PDB file of C-alpha atoms and ligand atoms in Angstrom:
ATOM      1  CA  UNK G   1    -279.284 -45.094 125.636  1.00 48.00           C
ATOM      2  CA  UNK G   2    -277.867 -47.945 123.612  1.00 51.00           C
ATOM      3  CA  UNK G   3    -273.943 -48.521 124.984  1.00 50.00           C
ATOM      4  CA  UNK G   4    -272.041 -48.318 122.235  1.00 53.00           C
ATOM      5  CA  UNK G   5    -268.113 -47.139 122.321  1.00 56.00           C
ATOM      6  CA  UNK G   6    -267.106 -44.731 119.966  1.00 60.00           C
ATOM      7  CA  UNK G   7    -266.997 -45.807 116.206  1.00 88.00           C
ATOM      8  CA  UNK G   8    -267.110 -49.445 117.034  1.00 94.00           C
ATOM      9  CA  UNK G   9    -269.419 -51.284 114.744  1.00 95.00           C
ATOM     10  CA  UNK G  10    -269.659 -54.810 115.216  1.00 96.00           C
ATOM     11  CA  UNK G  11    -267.382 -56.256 118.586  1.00 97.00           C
ATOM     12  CA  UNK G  12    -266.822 -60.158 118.582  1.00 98.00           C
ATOM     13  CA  UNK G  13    -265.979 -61.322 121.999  1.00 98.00           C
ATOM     14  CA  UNK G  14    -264.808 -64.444 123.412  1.00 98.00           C
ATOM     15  CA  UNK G  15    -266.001 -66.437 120.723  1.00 98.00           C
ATOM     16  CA  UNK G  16    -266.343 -69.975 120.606  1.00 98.00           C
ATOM     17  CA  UNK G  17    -268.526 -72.322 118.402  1.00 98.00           C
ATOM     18  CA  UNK G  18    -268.753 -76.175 118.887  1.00 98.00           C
ATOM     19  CA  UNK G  19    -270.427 -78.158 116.687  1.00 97.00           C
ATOM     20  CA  UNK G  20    -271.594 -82.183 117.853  1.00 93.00           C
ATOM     21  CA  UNK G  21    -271.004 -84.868 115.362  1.00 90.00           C
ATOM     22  CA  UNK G  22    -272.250 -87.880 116.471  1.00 91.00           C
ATOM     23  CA  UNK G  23    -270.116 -88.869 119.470  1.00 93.00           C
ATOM     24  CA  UNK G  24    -267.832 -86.264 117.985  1.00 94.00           C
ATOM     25  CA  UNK G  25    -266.670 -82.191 118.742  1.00 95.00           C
ATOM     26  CA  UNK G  26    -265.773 -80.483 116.231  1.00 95.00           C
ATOM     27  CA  UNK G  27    -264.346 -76.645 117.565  1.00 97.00           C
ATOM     28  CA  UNK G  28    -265.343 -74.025 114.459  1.00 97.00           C
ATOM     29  CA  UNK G  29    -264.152 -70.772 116.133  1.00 98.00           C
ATOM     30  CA  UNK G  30    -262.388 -70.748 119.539  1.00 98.00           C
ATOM     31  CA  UNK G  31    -261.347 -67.950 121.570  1.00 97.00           C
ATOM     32  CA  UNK G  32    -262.088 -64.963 119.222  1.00 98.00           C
ATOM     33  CA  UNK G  33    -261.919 -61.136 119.943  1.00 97.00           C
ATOM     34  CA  UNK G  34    -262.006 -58.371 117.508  1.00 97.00           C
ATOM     35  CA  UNK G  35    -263.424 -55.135 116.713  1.00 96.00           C
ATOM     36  CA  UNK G  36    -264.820 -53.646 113.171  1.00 96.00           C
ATOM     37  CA  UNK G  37    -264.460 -49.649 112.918  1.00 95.00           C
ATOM     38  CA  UNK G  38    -267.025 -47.709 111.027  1.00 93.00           C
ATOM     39  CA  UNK G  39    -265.638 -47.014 107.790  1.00 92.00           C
ATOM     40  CA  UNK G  40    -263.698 -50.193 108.072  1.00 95.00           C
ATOM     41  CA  UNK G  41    -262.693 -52.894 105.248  1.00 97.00           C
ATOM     42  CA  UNK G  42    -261.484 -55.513 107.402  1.00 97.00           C
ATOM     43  CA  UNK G  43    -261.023 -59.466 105.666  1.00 97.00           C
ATOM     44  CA  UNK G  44    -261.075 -62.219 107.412  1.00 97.00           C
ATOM     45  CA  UNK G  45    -258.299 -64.678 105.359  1.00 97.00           C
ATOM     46  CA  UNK G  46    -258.293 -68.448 106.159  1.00 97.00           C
ATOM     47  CA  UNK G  47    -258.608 -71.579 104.003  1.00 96.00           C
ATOM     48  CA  UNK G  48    -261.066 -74.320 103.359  1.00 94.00           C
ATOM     49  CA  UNK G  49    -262.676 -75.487 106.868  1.00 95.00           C
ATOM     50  CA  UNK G  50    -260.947 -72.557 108.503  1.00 97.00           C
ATOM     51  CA  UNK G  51    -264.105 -71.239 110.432  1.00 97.00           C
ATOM     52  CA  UNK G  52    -264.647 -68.714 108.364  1.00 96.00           C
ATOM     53  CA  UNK G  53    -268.666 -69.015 107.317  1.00 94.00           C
ATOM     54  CA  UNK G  54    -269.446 -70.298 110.851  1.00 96.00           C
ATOM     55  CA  UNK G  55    -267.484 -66.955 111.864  1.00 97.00           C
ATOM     56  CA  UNK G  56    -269.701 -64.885 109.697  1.00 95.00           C
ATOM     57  CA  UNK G  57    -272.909 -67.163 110.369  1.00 94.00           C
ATOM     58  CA  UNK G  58    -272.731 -66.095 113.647  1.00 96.00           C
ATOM     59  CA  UNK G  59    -272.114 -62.345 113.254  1.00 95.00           C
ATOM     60  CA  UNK G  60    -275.162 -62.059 111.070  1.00 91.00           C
ATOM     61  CA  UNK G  61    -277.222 -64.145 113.912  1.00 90.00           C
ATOM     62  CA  UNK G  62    -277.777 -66.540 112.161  1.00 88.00           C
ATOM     63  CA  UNK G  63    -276.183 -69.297 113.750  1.00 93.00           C
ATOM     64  CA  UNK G  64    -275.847 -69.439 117.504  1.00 95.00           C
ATOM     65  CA  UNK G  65    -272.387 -69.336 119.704  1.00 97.00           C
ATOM     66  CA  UNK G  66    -271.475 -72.045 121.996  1.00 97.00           C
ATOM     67  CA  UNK G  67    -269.783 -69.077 124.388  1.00 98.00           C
ATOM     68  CA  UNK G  68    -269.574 -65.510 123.612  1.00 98.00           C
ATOM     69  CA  UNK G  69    -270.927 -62.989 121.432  1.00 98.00           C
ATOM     70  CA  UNK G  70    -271.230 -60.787 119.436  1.00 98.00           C
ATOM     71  CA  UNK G  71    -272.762 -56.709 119.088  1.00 97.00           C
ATOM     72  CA  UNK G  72    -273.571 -54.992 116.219  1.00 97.00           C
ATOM     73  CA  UNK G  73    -274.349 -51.489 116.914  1.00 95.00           C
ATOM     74  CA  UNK G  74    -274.188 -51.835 120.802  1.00 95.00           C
ATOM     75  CA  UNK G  75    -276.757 -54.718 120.290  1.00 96.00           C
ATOM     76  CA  UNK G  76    -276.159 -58.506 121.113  1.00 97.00           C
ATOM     77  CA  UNK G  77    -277.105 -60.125 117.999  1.00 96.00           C
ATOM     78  CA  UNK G  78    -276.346 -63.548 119.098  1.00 94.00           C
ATOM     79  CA  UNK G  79    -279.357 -63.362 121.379  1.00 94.00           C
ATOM     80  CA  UNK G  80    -282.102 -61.980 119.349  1.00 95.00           C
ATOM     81  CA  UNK G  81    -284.875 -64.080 118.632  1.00 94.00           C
ATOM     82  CA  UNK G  82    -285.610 -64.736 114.430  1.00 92.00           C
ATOM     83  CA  UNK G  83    -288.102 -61.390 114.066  1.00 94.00           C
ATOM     84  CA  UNK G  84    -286.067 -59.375 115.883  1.00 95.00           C
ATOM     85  CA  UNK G  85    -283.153 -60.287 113.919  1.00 95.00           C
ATOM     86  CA  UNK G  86    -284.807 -60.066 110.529  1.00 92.00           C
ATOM     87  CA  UNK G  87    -286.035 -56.758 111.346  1.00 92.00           C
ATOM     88  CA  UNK G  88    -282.393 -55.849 112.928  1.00 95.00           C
ATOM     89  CA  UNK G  89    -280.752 -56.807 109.644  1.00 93.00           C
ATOM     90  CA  UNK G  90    -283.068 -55.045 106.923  1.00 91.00           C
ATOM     91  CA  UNK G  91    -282.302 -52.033 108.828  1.00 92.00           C
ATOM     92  CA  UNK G  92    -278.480 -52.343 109.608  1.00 94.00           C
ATOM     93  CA  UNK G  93    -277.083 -55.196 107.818  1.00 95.00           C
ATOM     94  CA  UNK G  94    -276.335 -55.844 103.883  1.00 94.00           C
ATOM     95  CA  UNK G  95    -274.845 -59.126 102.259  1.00 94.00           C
ATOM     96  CA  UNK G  96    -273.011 -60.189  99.331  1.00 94.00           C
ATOM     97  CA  UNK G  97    -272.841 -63.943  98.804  1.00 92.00           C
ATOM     98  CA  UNK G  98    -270.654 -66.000  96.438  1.00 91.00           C
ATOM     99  CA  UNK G  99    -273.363 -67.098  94.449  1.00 93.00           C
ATOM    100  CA  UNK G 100    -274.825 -63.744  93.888  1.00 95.00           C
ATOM    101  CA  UNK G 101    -278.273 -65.219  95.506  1.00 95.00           C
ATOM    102  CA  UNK G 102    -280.811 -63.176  92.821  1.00 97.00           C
ATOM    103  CA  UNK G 103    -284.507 -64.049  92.190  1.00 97.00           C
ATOM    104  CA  UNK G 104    -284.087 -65.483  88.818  1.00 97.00           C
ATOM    105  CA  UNK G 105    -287.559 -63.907  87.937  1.00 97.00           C
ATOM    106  CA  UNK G 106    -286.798 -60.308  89.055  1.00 97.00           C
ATOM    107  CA  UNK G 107    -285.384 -57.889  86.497  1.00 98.00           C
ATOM    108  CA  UNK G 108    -282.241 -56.031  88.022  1.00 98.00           C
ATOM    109  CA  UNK G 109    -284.069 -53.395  89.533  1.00 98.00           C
ATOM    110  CA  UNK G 110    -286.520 -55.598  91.021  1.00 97.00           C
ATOM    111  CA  UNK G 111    -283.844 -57.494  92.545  1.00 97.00           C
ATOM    112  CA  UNK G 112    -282.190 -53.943  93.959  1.00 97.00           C
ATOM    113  CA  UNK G 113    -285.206 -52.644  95.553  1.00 96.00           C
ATOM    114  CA  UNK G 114    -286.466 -55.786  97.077  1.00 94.00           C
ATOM    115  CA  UNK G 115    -285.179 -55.007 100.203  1.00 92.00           C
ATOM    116  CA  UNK G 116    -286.734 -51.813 100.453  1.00 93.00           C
ATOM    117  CA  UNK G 117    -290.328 -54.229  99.681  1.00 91.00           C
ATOM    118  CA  UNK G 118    -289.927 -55.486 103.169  1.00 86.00           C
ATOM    119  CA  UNK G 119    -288.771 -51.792 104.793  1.00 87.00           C
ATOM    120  CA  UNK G 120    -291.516 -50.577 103.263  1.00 88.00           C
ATOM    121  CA  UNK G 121    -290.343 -48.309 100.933  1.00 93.00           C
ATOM    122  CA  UNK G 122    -292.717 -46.630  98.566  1.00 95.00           C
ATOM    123  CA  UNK G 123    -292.715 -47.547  94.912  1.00 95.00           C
ATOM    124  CA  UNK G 124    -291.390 -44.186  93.511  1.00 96.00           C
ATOM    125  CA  UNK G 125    -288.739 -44.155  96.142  1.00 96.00           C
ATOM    126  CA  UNK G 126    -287.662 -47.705  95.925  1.00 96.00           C
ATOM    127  CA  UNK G 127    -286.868 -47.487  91.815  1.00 97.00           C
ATOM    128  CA  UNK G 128    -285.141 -43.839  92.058  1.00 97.00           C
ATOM    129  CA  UNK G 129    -282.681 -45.839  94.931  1.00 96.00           C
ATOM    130  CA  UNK G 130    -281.896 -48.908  92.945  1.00 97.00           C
ATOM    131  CA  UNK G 131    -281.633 -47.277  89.530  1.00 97.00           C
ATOM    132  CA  UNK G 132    -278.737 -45.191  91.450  1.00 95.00           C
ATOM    133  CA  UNK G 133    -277.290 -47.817  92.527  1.00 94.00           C
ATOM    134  CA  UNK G 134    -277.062 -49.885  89.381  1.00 96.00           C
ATOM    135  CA  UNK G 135    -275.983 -46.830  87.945  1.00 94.00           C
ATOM    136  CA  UNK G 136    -273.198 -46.579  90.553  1.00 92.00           C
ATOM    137  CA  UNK G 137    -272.101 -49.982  89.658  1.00 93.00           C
ATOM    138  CA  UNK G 138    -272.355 -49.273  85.925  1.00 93.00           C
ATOM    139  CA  UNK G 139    -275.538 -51.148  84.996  1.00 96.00           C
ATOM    140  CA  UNK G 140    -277.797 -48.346  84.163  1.00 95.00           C
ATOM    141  CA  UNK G 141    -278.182 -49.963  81.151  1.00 97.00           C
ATOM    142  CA  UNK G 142    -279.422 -53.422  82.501  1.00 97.00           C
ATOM    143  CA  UNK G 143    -281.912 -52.532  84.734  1.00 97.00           C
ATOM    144  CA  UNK G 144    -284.899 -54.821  82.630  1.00 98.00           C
ATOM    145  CA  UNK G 145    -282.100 -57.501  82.365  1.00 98.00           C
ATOM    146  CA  UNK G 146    -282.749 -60.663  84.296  1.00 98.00           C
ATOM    147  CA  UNK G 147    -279.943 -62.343  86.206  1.00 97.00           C
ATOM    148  CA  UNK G 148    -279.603 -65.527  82.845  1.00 97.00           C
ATOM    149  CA  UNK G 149    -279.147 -62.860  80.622  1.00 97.00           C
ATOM    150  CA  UNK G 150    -276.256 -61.037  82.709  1.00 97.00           C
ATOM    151  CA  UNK G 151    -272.879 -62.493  82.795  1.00 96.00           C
ATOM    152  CA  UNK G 152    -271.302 -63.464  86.290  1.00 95.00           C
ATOM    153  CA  UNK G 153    -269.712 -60.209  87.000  1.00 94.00           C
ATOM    154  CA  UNK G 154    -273.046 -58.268  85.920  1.00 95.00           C
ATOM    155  CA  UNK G 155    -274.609 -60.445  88.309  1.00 96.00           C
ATOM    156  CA  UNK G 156    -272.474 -59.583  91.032  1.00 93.00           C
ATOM    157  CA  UNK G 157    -272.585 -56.081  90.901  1.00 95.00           C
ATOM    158  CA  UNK G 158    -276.752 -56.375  90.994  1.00 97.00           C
ATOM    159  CA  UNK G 159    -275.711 -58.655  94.462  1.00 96.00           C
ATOM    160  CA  UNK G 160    -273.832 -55.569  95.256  1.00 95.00           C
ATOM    161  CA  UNK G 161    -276.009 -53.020  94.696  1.00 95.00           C
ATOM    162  CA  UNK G 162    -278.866 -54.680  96.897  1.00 96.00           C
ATOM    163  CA  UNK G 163    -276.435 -55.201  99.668  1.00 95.00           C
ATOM    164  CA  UNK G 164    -275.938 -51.078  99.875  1.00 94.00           C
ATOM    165  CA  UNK G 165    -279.734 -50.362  99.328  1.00 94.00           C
ATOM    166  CA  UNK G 166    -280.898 -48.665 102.597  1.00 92.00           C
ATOM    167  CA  UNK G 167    -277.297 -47.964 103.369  1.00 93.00           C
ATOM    168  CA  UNK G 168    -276.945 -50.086 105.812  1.00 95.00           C
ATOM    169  CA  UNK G 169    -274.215 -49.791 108.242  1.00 95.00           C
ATOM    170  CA  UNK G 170    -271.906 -53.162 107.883  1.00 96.00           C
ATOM    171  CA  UNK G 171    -271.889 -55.283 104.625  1.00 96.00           C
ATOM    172  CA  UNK G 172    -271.026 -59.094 105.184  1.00 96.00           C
ATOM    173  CA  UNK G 173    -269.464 -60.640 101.913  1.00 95.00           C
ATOM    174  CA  UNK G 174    -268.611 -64.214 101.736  1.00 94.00           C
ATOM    175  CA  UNK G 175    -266.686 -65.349  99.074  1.00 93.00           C
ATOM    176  CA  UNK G 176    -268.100 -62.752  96.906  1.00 94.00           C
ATOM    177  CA  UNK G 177    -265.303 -63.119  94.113  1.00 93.00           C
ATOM    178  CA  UNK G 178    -265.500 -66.623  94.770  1.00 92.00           C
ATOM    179  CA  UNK G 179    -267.021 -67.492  91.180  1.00 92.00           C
ATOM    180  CA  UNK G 180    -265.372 -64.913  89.301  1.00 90.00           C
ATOM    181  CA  UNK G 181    -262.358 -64.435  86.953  1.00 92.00           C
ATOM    182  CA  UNK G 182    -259.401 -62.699  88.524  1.00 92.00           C
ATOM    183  CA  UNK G 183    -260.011 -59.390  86.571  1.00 93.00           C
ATOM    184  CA  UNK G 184    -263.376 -59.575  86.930  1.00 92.00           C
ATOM    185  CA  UNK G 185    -262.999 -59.621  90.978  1.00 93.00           C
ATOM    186  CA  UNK G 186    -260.307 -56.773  90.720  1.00 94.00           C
ATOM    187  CA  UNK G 187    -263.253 -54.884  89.628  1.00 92.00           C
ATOM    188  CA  UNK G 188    -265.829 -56.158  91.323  1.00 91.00           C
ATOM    189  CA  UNK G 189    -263.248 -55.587  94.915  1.00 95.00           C
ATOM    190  CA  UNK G 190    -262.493 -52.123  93.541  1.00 94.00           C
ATOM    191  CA  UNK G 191    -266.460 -50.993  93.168  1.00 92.00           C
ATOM    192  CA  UNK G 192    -267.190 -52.244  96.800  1.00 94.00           C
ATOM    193  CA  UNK G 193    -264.365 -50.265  97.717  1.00 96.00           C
ATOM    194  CA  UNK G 194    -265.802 -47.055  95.983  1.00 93.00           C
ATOM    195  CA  UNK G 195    -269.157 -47.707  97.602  1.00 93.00           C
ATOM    196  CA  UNK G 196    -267.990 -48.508 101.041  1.00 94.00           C
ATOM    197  CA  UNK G 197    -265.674 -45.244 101.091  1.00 92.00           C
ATOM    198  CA  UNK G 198    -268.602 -42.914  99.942  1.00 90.00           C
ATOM    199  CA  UNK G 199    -270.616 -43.459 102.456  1.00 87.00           C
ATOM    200  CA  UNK G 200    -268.006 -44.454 105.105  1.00 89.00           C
ATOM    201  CA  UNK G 201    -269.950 -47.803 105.599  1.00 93.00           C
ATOM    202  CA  UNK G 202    -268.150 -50.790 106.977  1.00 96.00           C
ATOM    203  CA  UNK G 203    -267.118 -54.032 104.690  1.00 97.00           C
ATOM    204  CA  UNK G 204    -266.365 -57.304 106.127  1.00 97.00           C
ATOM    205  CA  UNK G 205    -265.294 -59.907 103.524  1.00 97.00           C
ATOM    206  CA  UNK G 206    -264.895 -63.322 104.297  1.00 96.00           C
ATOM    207  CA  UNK G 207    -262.442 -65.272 102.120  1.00 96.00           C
ATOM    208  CA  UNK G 208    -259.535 -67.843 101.054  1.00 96.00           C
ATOM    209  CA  UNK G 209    -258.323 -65.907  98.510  1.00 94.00           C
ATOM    210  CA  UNK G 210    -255.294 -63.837  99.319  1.00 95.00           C
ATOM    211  CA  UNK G 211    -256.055 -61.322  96.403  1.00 94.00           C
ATOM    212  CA  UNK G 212    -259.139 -59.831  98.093  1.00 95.00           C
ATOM    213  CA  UNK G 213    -256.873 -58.470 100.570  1.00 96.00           C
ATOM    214  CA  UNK G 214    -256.075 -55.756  98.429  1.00 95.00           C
ATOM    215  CA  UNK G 215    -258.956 -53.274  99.383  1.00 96.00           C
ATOM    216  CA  UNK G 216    -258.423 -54.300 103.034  1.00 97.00           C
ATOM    217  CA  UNK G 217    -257.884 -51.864 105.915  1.00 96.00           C
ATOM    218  CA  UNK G 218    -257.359 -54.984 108.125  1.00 97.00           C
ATOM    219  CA  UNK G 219    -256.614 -58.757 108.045  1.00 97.00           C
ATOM    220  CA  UNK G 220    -257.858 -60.946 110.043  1.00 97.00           C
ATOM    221  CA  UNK G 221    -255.813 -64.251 109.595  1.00 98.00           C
ATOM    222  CA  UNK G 222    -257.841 -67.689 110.643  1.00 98.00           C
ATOM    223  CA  UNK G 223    -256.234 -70.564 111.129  1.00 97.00           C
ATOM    224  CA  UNK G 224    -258.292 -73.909 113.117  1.00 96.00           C
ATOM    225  CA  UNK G 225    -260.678 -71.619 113.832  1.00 97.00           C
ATOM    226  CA  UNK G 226    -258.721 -68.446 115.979  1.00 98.00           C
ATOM    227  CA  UNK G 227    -257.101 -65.762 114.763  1.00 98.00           C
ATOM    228  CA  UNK G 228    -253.448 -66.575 113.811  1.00 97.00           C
ATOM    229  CA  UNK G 229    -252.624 -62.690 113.488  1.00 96.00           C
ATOM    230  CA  UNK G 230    -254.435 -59.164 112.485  1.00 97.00           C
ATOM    231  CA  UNK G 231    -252.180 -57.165 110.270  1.00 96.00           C
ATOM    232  CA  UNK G 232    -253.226 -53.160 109.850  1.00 95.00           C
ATOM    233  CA  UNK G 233    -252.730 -51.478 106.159  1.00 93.00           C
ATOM    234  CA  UNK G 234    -251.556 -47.660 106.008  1.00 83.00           C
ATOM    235  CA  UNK G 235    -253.696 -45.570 104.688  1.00 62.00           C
ATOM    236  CA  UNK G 236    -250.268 -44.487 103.062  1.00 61.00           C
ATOM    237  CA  UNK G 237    -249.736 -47.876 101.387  1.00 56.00           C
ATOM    238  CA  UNK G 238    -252.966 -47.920  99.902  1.00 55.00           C
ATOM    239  CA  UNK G 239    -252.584 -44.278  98.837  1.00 50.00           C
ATOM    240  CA  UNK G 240    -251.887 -44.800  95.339  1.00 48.00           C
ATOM    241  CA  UNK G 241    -255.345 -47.098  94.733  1.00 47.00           C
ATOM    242  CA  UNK G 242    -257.575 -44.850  96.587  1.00 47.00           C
ATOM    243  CA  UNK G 243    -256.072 -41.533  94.350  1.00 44.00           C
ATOM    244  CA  UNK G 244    -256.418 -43.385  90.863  1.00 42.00           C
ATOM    245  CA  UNK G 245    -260.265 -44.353  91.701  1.00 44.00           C
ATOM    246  CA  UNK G 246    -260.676 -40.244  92.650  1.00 44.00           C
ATOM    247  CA  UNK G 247    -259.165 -39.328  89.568  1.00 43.00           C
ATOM    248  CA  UNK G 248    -261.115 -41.878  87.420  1.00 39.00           C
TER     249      UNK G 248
HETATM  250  P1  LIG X 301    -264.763 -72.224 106.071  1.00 53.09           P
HETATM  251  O1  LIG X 301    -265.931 -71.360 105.752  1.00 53.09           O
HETATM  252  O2  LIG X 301    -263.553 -71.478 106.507  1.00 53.09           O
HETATM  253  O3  LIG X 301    -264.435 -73.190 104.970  1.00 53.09           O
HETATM  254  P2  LIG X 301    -266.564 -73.490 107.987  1.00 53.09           P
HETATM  255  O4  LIG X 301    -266.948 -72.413 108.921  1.00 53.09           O
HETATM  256  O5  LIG X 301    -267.531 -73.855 106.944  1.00 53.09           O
HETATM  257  O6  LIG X 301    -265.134 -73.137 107.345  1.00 53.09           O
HETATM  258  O7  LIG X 301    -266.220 -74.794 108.848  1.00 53.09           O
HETATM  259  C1  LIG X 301    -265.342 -74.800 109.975  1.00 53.09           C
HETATM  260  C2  LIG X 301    -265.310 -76.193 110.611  1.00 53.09           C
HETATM  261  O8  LIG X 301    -266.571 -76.478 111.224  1.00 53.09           O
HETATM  262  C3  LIG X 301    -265.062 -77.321 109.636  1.00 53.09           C
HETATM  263  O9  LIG X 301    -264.293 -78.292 110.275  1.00 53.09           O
HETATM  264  C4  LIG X 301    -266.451 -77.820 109.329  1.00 53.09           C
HETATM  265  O10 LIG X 301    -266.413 -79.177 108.955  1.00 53.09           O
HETATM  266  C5  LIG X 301    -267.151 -77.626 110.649  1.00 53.09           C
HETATM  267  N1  LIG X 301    -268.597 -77.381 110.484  1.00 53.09           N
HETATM  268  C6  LIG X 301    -269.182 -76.316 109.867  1.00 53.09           C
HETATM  269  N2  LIG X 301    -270.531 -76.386 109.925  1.00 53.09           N
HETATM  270  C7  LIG X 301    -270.812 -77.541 110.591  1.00 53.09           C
HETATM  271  C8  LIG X 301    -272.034 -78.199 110.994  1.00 53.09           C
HETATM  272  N3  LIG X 301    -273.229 -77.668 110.717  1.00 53.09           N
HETATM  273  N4  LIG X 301    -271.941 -79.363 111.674  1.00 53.09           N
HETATM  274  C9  LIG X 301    -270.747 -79.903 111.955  1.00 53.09           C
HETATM  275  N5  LIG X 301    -269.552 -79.345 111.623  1.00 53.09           N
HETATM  276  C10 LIG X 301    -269.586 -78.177 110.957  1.00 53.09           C
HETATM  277 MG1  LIG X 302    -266.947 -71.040 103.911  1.00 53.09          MG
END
């Protein structure tokens, strides 16, 4: 039996990251603690240099702690070794990255199943999955299109729709509005919203920009690398978004 307290997700504990510069320390994250809820949105807000990829580096394993850790599902991912990891996060884990990270020589849908290639997914099953979810994110018509002939917002939805394929668990944005126009990332914010809440997956979005913050459940402030505060939203306050999107 894997130890894992009711609807916790991910727990960071007693974090601390150091990284050696020449004679030099530099501290990335110090002294963290938090929890992410299934179901959660929670946003981790800093600026520039903040800790903020280093913080999310480490919860996806791939970058070691100095001291601490840090348990996805019960399980210490800053221990496992590289295959155990990769395996770990095909099953569990989903990402959206600020630069939309697609194979430039994969149509859309090749792009959205590709993760299921590695799971091992059947054929059949992998193109009914992705084709749902680039029809969820309002690219049914694009699936042949190749990420130079999409614009940036197009491409980010693909980048979203291969971070739900499998749905896994906990999605792990960074920046993911980073290179987009503001209405653009309204609507890109407002689709991971919709897809997170459907399935009652958790969303943790990394960012500097204060705007992302409006799908959020929680807010993780960074400042010098520790948490400054964590500020809970009311369901009641974000009423009105979540009854438009049920009408719509
Ligand atoms: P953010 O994503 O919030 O901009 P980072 O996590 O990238 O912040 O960086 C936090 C701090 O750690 C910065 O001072 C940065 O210079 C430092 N840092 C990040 N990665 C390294 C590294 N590989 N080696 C040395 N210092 C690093
Ligand atoms: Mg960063």
């Amino acid at each position: 039996m894997r130890n894992i307290k009711k609807d916790v997700l991910v727990e960071v504990k007693d974090l601390r990251k150091v990284f050696r510069l020449g004679k030099e320390n530099v501290v990335a994250i110090d002294k963290m603690d938090f929890e992410i809820h299934k179901g959660e949105i929670c946003c981790i807000l800093g600026t520039s240099g903040s800790g903020k990829s280093t913080l999310l580096n480490m919860m996806a394993g791939l970058e070691k702690p100095t001291k601490g850790y840090v348990k996805i599902l019960g399980q210490e991912v800053t221990k496992m070794n590289e295959k155990k990891l990769a395996i770990f996060r095909q099953k569990h884990v989903g990402f959206v990255f600020q630069s939309y990270n697609l194979m430039n020589a994969l149509t859309a849908l090749e792009n959205v199943s590709l993760p299921l290639v590695f799971r091992g997914v059947s054929k059949a099953k992998r193109n009914k999955e992705a084709k749902s979810l680039l029809k969820a994110v309002g690219l049914e018509t694009h699936l042949k299109h190749k990420p130079t002939q999409m614009s940036g917002g197009q491409q980010q939805r693909v980048g979203i729709a291969r971070s739900f394929v499998g749905s896994p668990e906990i999605i792990f944005a960074d920046e993911p509005t980073g290179n987009l126009d503001s209405k653009t990332s309204v609507e890109v914010l407002e689709l991971m919203e919709k897809l997170v809440r459907d399935k009652d997956q958790a969303l943790v979005i990394v960012t500097h920009d204060k705007n992302v913050t409006m799908i959020a459940d929680k807010i993780i402030y960074v400042l010098d690398g520790r948490i400054e505060k964590v500020e809970l939203i009311k369901r009641e306050e974000k009423g009105q978004i979540e009854d438009v999107q049920k009408e719509a």
